[in-house]
Coordinates of C-alpha atoms and ligand atoms in Angstrom, one line a residue:
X18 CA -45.0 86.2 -37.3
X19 CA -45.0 83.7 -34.6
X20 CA -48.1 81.2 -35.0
X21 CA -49.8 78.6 -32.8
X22 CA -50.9 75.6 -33.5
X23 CA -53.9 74.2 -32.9
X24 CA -55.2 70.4 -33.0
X25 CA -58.2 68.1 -32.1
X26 CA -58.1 64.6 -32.9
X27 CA -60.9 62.1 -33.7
X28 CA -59.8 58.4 -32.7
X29 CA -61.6 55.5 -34.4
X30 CA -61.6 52.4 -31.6
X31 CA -62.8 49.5 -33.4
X32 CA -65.0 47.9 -30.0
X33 CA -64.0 44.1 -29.5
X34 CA -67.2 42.3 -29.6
X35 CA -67.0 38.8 -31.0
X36 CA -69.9 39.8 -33.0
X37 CA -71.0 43.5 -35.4
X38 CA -72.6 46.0 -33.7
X39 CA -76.4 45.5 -35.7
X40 CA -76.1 41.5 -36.5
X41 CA -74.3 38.3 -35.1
X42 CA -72.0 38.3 -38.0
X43 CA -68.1 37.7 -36.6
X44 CA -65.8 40.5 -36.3
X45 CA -63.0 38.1 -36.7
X46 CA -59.8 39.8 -38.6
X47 CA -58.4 38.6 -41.8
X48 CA -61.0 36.2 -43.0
X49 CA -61.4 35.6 -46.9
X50 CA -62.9 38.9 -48.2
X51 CA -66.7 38.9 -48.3
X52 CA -67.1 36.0 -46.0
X53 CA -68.2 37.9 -42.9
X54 CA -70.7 40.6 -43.8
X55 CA -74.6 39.0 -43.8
X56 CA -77.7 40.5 -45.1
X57 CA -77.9 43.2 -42.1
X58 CA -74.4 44.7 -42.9
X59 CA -75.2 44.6 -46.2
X60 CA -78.6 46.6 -45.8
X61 CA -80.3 44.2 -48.1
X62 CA -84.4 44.6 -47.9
X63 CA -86.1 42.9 -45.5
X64 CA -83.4 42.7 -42.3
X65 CA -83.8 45.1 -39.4
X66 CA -80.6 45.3 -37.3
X67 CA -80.3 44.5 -33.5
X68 CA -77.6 46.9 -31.4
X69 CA -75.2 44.5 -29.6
X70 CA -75.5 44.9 -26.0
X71 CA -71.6 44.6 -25.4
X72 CA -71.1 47.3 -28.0
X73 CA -73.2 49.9 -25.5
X74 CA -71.4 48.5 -22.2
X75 CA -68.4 49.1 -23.6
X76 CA -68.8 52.7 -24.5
X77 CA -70.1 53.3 -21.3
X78 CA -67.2 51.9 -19.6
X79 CA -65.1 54.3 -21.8
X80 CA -67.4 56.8 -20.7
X81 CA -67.0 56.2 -16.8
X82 CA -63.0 55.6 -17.1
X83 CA -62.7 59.6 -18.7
X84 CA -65.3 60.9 -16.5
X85 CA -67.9 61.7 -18.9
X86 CA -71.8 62.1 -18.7
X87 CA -73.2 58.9 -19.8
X88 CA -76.7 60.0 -21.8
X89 CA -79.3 58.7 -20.1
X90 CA -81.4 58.3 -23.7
X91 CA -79.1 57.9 -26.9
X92 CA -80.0 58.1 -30.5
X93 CA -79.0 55.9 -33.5
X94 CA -78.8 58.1 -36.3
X95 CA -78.1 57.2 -40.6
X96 CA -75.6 59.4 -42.4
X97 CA -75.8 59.5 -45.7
X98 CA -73.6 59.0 -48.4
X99 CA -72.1 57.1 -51.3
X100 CA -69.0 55.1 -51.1
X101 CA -68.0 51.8 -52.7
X102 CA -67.3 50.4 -49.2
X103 CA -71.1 51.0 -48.4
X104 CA -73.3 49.1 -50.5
X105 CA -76.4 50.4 -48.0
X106 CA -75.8 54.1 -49.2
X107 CA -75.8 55.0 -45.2
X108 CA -73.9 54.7 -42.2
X109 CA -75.1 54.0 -38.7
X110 CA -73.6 56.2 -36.4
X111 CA -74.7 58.8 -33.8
X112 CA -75.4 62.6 -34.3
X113 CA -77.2 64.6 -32.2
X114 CA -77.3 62.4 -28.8
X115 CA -74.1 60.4 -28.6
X116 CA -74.1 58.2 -25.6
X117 CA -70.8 59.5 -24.0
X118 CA -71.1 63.2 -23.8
X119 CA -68.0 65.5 -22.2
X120 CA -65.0 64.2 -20.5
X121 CA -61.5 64.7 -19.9
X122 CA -58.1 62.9 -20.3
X123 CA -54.7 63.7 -19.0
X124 CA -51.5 63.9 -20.7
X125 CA -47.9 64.7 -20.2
X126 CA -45.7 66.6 -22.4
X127 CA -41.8 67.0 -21.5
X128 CA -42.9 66.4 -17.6
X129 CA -45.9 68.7 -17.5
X130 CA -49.6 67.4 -17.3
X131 CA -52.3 69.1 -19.7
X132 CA -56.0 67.8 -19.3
X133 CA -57.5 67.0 -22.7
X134 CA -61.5 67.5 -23.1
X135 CA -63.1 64.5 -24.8
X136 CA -66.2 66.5 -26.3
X137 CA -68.2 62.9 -26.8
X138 CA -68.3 59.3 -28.1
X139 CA -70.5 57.8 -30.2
X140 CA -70.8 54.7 -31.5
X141 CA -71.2 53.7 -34.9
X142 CA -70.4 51.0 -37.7
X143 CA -67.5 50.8 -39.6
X144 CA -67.7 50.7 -43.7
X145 CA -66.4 48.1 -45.8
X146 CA -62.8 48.4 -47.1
X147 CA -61.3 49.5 -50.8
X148 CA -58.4 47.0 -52.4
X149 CA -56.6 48.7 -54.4
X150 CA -53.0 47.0 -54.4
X151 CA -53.6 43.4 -56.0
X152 CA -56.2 45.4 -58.5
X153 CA -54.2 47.0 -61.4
X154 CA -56.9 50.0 -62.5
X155 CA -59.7 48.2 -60.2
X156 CA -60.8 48.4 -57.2
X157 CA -61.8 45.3 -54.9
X158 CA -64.3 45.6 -52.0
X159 CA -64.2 43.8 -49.1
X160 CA -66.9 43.9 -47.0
X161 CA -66.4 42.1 -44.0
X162 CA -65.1 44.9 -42.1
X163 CA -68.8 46.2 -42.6
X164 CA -70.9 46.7 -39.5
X165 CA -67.8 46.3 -36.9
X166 CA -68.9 48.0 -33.8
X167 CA -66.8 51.5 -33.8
X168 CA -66.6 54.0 -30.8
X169 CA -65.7 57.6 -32.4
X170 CA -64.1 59.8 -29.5
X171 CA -63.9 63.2 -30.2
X172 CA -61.4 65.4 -28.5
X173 CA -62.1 69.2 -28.3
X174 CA -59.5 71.5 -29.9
X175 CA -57.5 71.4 -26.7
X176 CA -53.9 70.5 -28.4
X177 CA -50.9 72.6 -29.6
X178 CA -48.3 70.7 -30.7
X179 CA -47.9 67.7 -32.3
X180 CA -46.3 66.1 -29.5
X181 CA -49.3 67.2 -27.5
X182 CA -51.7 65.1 -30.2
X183 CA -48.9 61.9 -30.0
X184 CA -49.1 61.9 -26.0
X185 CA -52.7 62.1 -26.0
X186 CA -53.6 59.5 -29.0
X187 CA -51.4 57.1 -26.6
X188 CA -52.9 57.7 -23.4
X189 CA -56.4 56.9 -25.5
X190 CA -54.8 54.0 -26.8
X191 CA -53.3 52.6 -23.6
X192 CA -56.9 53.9 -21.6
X193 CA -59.0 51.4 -23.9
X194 CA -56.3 49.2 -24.1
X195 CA -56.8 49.0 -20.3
X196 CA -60.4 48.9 -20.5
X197 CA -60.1 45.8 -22.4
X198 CA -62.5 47.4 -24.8
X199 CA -60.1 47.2 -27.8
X200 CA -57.4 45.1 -28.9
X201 CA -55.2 48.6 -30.0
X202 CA -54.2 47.1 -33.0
X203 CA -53.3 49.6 -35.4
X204 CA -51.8 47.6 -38.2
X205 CA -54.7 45.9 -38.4
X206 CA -57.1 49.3 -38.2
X207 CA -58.0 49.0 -34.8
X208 CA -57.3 52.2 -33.8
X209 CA -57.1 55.1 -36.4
X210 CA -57.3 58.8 -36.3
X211 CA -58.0 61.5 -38.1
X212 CA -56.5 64.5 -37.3
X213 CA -58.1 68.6 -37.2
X214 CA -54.9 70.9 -37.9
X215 CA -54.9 74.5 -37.8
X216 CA -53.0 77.5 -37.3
X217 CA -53.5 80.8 -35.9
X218 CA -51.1 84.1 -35.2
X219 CA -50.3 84.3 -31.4
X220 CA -52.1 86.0 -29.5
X221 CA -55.4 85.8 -31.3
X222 CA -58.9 84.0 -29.8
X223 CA -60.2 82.9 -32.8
X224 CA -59.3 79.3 -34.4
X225 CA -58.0 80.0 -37.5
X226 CA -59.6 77.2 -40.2
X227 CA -58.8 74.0 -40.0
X228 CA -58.0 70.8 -42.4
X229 CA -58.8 67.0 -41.3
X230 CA -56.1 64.9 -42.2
X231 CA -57.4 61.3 -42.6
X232 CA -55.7 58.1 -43.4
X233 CA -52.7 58.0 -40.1
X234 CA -52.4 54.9 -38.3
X235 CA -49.4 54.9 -36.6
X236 CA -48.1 57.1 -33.6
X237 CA -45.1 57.9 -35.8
X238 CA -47.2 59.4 -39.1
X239 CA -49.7 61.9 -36.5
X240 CA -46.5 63.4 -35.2
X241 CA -45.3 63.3 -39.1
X242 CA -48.3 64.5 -40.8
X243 CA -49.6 67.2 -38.7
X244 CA -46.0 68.6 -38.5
X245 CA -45.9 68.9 -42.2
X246 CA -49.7 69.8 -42.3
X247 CA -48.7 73.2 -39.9
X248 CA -45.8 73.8 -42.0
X249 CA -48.0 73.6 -45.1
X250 CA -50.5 75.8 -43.8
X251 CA -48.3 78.4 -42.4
X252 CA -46.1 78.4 -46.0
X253 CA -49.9 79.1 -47.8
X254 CA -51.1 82.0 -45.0
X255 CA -47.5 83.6 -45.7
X256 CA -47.5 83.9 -49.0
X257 CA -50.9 85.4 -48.9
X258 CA -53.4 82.6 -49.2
X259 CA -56.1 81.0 -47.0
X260 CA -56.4 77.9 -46.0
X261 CA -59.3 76.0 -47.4
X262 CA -61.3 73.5 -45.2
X263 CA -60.5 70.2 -46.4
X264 CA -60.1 66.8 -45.8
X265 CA -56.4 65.6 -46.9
X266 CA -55.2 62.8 -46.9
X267 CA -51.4 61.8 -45.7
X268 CA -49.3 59.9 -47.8
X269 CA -46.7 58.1 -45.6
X270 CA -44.4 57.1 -48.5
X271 CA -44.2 60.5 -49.6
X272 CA -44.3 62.3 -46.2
X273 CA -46.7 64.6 -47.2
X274 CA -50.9 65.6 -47.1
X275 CA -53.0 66.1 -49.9
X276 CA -56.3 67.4 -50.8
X277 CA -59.1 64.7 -51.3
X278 CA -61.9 66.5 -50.6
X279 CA -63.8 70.0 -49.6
X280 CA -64.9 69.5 -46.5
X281 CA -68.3 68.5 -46.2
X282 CA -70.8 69.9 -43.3
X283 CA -73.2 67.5 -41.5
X284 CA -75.9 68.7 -43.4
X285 CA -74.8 67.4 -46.2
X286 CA -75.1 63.7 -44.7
X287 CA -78.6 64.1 -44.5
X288 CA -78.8 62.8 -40.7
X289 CA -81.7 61.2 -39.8
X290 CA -83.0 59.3 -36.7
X291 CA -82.6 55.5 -37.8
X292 CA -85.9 54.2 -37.8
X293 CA -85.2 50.4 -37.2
X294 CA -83.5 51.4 -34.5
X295 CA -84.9 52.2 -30.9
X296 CA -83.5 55.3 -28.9
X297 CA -80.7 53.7 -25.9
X298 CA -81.6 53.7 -22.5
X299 CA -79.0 54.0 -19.9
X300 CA -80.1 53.4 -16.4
X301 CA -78.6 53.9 -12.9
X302 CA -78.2 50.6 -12.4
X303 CA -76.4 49.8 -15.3
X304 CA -74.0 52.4 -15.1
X305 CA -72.8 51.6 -11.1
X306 CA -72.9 47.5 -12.7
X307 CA -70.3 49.1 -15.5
X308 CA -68.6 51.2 -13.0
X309 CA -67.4 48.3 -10.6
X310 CA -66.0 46.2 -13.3
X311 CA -63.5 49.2 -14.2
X312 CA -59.8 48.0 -13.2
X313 CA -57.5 49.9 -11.9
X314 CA -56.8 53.1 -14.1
X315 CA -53.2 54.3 -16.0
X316 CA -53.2 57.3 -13.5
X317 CA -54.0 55.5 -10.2
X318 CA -51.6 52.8 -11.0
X319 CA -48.7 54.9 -11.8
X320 CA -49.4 57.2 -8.3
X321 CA -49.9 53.9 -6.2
X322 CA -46.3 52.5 -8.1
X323 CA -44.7 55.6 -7.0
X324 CA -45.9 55.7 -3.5
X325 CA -45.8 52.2 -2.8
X326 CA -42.2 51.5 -4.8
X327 CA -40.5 54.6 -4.2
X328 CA -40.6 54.5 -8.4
X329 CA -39.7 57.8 -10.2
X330 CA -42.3 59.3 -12.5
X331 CA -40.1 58.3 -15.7
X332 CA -39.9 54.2 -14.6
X333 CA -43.6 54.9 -12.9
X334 CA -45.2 55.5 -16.6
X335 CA -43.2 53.2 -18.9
X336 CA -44.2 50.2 -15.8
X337 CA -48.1 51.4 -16.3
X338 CA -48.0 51.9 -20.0
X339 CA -49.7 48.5 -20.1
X340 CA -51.5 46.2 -17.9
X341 CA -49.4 43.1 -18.6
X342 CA -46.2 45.2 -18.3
X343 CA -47.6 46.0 -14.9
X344 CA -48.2 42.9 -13.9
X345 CA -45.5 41.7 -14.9
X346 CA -43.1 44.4 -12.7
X347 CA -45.7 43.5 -9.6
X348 CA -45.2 40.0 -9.9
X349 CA -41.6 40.2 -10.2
X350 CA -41.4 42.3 -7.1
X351 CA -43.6 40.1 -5.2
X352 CA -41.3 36.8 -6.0
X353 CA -37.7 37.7 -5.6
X354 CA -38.0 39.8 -2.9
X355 CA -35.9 42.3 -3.9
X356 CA -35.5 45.9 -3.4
X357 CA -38.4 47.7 -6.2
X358 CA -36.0 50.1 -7.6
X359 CA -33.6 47.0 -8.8
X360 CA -36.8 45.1 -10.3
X361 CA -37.3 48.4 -11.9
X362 CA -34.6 48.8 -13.6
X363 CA -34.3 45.0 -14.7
X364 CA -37.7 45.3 -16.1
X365 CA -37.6 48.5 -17.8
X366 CA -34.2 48.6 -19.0
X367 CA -32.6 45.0 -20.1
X368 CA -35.5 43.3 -20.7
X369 CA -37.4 46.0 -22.4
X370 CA -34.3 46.8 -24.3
X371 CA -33.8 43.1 -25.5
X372 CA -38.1 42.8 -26.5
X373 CA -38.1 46.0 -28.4
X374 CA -35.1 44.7 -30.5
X375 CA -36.7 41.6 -31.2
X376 CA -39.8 43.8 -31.6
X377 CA -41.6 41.6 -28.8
X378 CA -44.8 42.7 -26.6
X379 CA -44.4 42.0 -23.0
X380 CA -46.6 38.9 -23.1
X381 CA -44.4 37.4 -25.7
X382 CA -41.4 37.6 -23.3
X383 CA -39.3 34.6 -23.8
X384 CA -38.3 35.2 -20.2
X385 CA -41.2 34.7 -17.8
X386 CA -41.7 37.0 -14.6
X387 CA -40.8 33.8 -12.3
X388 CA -37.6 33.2 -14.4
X389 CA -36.6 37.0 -14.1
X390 CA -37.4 37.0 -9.9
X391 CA -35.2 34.6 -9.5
X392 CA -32.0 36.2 -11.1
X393 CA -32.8 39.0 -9.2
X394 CA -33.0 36.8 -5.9
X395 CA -29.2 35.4 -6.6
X396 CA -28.0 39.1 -7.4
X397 CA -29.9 40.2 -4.0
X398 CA -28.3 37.7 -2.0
X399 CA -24.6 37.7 -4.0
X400 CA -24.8 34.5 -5.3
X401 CA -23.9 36.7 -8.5
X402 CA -22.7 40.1 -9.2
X403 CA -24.9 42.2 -11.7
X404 CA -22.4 41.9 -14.3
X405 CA -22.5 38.0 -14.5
X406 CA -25.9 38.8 -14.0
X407 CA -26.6 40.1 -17.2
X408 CA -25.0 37.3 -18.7
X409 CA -27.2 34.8 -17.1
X410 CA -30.0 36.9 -18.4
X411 CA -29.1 37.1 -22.0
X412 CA -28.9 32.5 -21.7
X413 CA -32.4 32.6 -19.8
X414 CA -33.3 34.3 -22.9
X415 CA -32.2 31.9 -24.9
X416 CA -33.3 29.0 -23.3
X417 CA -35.6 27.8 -20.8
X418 CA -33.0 27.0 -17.9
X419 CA -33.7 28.8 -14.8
X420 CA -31.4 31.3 -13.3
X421 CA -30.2 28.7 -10.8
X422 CA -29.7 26.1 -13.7
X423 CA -27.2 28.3 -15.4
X424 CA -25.7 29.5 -12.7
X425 CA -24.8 25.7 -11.7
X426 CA -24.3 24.5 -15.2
X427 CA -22.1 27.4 -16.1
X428 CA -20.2 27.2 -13.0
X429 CA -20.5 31.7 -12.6
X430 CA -21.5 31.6 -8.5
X431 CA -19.8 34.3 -6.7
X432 CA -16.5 33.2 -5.1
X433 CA -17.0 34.1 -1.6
X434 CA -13.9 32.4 -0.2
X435 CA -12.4 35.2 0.9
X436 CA -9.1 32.9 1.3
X437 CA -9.1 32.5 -2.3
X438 CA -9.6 36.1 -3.4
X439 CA -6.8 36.5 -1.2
X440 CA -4.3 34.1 -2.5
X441 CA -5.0 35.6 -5.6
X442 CA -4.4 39.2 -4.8
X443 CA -1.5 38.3 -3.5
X444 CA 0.1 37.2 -6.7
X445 CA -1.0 39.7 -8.6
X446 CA 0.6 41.9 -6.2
X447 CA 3.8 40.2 -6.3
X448 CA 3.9 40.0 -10.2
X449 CA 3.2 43.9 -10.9
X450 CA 5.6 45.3 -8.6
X451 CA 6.2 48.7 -11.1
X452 CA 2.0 49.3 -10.5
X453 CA 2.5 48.5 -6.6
X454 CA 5.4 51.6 -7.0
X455 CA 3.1 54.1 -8.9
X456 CA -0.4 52.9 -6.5
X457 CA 1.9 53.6 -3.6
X458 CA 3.5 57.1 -5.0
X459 CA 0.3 58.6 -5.0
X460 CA -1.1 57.3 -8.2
X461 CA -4.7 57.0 -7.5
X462 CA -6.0 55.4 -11.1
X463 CA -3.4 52.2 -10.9
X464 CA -6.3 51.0 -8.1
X465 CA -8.4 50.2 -11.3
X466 CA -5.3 48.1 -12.8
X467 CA -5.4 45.5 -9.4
X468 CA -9.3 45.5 -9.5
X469 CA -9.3 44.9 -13.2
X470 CA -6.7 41.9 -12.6
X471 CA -8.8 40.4 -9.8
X472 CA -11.6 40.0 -12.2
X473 CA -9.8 38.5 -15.0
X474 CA -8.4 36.1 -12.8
X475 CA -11.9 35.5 -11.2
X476 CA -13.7 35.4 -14.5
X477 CA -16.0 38.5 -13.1
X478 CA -16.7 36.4 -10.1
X479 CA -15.0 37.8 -7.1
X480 CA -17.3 39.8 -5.5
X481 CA -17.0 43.8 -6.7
X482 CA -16.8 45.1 -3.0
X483 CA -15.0 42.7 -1.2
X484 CA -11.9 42.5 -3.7
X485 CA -12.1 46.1 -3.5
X486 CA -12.1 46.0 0.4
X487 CA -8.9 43.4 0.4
X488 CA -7.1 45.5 -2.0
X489 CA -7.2 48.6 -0.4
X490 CA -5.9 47.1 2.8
X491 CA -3.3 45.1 1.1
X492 CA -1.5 48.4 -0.8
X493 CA -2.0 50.5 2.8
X494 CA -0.3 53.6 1.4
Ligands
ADP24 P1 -66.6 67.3 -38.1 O1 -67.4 66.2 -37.4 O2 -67.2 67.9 -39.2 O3 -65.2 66.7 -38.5 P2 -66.4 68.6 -35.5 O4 -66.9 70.0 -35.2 O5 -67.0 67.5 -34.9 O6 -66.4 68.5 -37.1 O7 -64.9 68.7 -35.1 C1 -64.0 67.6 -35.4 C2 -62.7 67.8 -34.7 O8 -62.1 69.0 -35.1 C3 -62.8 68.0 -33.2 O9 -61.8 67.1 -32.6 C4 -62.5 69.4 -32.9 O10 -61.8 69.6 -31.7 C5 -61.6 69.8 -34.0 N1 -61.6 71.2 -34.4 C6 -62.6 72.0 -34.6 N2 -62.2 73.2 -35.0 C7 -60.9 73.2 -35.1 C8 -59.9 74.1 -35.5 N3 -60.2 75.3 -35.9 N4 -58.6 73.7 -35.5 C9 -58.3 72.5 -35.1 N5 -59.2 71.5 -34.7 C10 -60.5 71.9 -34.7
MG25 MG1 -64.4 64.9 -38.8

């Protein structure tokens, strides 16, 4: 039986407001535990919460950037449950009027775009956390994560791979990365999804039932887990089960889901309009105020780099994967001068390269976008070849010398002197009379041997095309 798979993910974006989303407590990571949550996170009597005006702005600027209908009254709603994490026994979130409603995002998968509906966004707070590593047979609560601001996207069912789910959690991620509505962080929980896996035979209209697997942080574990979740599920329907609705959780040591709970319906939360809360009010105005302080979008960027660099579509999405790597490429172009496809490649292969290895972002580059323009300036205008190039590159990475001061100190400018390449051809030729015989009797791959010679002899300074120029007229055949 052939199956098909089918997924819809729900992304947690932590929102990044200095303060929660209900009080003016800070939202600060990695504080001592229990030194950030005040009264109105905690839900103690007598405190009424106050929604954080940055926390709505933001969501609507998600909103706008996917295309969405912004609600033009939202609704603060308590969901209701017990958990450790929650001391107030509720959760504000949004239920029946989020304020983004449906939208779309675009992904591509092996070179083919696929649009993504966003069903809605809501916002909400986040719980507390549960310690359970430095607490043999205890738990330890920490609430200061409680009451950070939280936008909940919700995609519709819309994916069939796992790849599909991977390329679409990191457009989302990149989108409010962009947006500069979260920080993206996902080691730290800043960004966290859960993921809806089901299967169906091919061929059939009906979704077959699904499991939520919670608990995956990391682009690597979704593509992981909800591989192993479709295997799982097609190993129970084939040996003549049914797949229960679930939540499961993945264990990323052990590469595999498991069952934490039946799923629960919403009923079961008990949603209720909050009552300390007042209903949101989006008007016009605020929504064009929101929508002219959107930057430029992933997608626009990438079509303006490839119409106005020549870029390909591969070099076009790695350059726009962030804003600071874009930058950084534009401002490179824009100081040495030189041709876009060359910055291209400098940017997105050896320096890339060299800050994944030393697992560096872009904005931690040891080599600065001014540094970088002005190698490429001296390989533009053959002060260097690209081969001492790259050698100049990997001291500017060391260092803080400019391109220039290396090339000086380090005595690697391009010999030009065509007098001296010359003289030194010359003696080469003299000394290897045998490969002289064999170029000259026809044997085409002996060329390399004299280039090769010119170089050593050069240190890799003689310039590439003008030795081979001289040497071609020099063994005239
Ligand atoms: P809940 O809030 O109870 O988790 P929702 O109806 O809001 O349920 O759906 C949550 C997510 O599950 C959405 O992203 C939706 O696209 C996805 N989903 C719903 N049905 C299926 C299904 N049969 N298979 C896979 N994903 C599904
Ligand atoms: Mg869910």
């Amino acid at each position: 039986m052939e199956w098909e798979t089918v997924i819809g993910l729900e992304i947690h974006a932590q929102l990044a407001t200095k303060s929660k989303i209900f009080s003016a407590a800070s939202t600060a990571y990695g504080a001592e535990p229990n030194t950030q949550a005040c009264a109105v996170d905690l839900g103690l009597p007598g405190v009424l919460p106050v929604l954080n005006q940055k926390a709505v702005r933001m969501a609507v600027k998600f909103g706008l950037a996917i295309d969405a209908e912004i609600a033009p009254y939202s609704v603060f709603a308590r969901k209701n449950y017990f958990y450790p994490d929650l001391p107030k026994g509720y959760q504000i979130s949004q239920f029946e009027l989020p304020i983004v409603g449906l939208g779309h995002l675009d992904i591509e998968v092996d070179g083919e775009e696929k649009r993504i509906g966003v069903t809605r966004a809501h916002l909400e707070e986040d719980a507390g956390k549960s310690l359970h590593e430095d607490f043999h047979g205890l738990t330890g609560i920490d609430l200061n994560r409680a009451g950070t601001p939280l936008l909940e996207i919700v995609s519709e069912p819309d994916m069939r791979s796992a790849k599909e789910a991977v390329a679409y959690m990191r457009k989302l991620h990149e989108l409010v990365r962009y947006l500069e509505i979260c920080d993206g962080n996902m080691q730290e929980g800043s960004f966290r999804c859960d993921a809806n896996v089901s299967v169906r035979p091919k061929g059939q209209a009906e979704f077959g039932t699904r499991a939520e697997i919670k608990n995956i942080n990391s682009f690597k574990f979704v593509e992981k887990a909800i591989n192993h979740e479709i295997e799982r599920q097609i190993d129970v329907i084939e040996g003549g089960g049914q797949v229960v609705q679930e939540t499961r959780l993945y264990d990323a040591n052990k590469d595999e889901t498991r069952s934490m709970r039946s799923k629960e319906e919403a009923n079961d939360y008990r949603y209720f309009p909050d009552p300390d809360l007042l209903p949101v009010h989006i008007e016009d105005a605020l929504k064009q105020e929101i929508q002219a302080t959107l930057p430029e979008l992933p997608a626009a960027k990438k079509q303006r780099f490839i119409n106005d660099y020549q870029l390909d579509n591969e070099a076009a999405n790695t350059l726009t994967s962030s804003r600071e790597l874009a930058d950084y490429f534009e401002s490179v172009v824009k100081q040495s001068g030189c041709e876009t496809k060359m910055c291209a490649n400098w940017v997105t292969g050896d320096l890339l390269g060299a800050l994944n290895k030393a697992a560096l972002e872009i904005t931690q580059s040891p080599i600065e976008n001014e540094r970088l323009a002005g190698l490429l300036t001296r390989i533009a205008d053959n002060t260097i070849s690209g081969k001492i190039a790259k050698q100049v590159f990997e001291e500017m990475w060391k260092g803080e010398q400019s391109a220039d001061e290396i090339i000086e100190s380090k005595g690697l400018k391009q010999i030009t002197d065509s007098g001296a390449i010359e003289a030194i051809i010359d003696t080469i030729i003299a000394n290897n009379p045998n490969q002289v015989e064999q170029y000259l009797g026809g044997k085409d791959k002996v060329f390399g041997f004299f280039v090769g010679q010119v170089m050593k002899e050069t240190q890799g300074k003689a310039n590439p095309g003008e030795v081979n120029k001289m040497l071609k007229a020099k063994l005239k055949r």
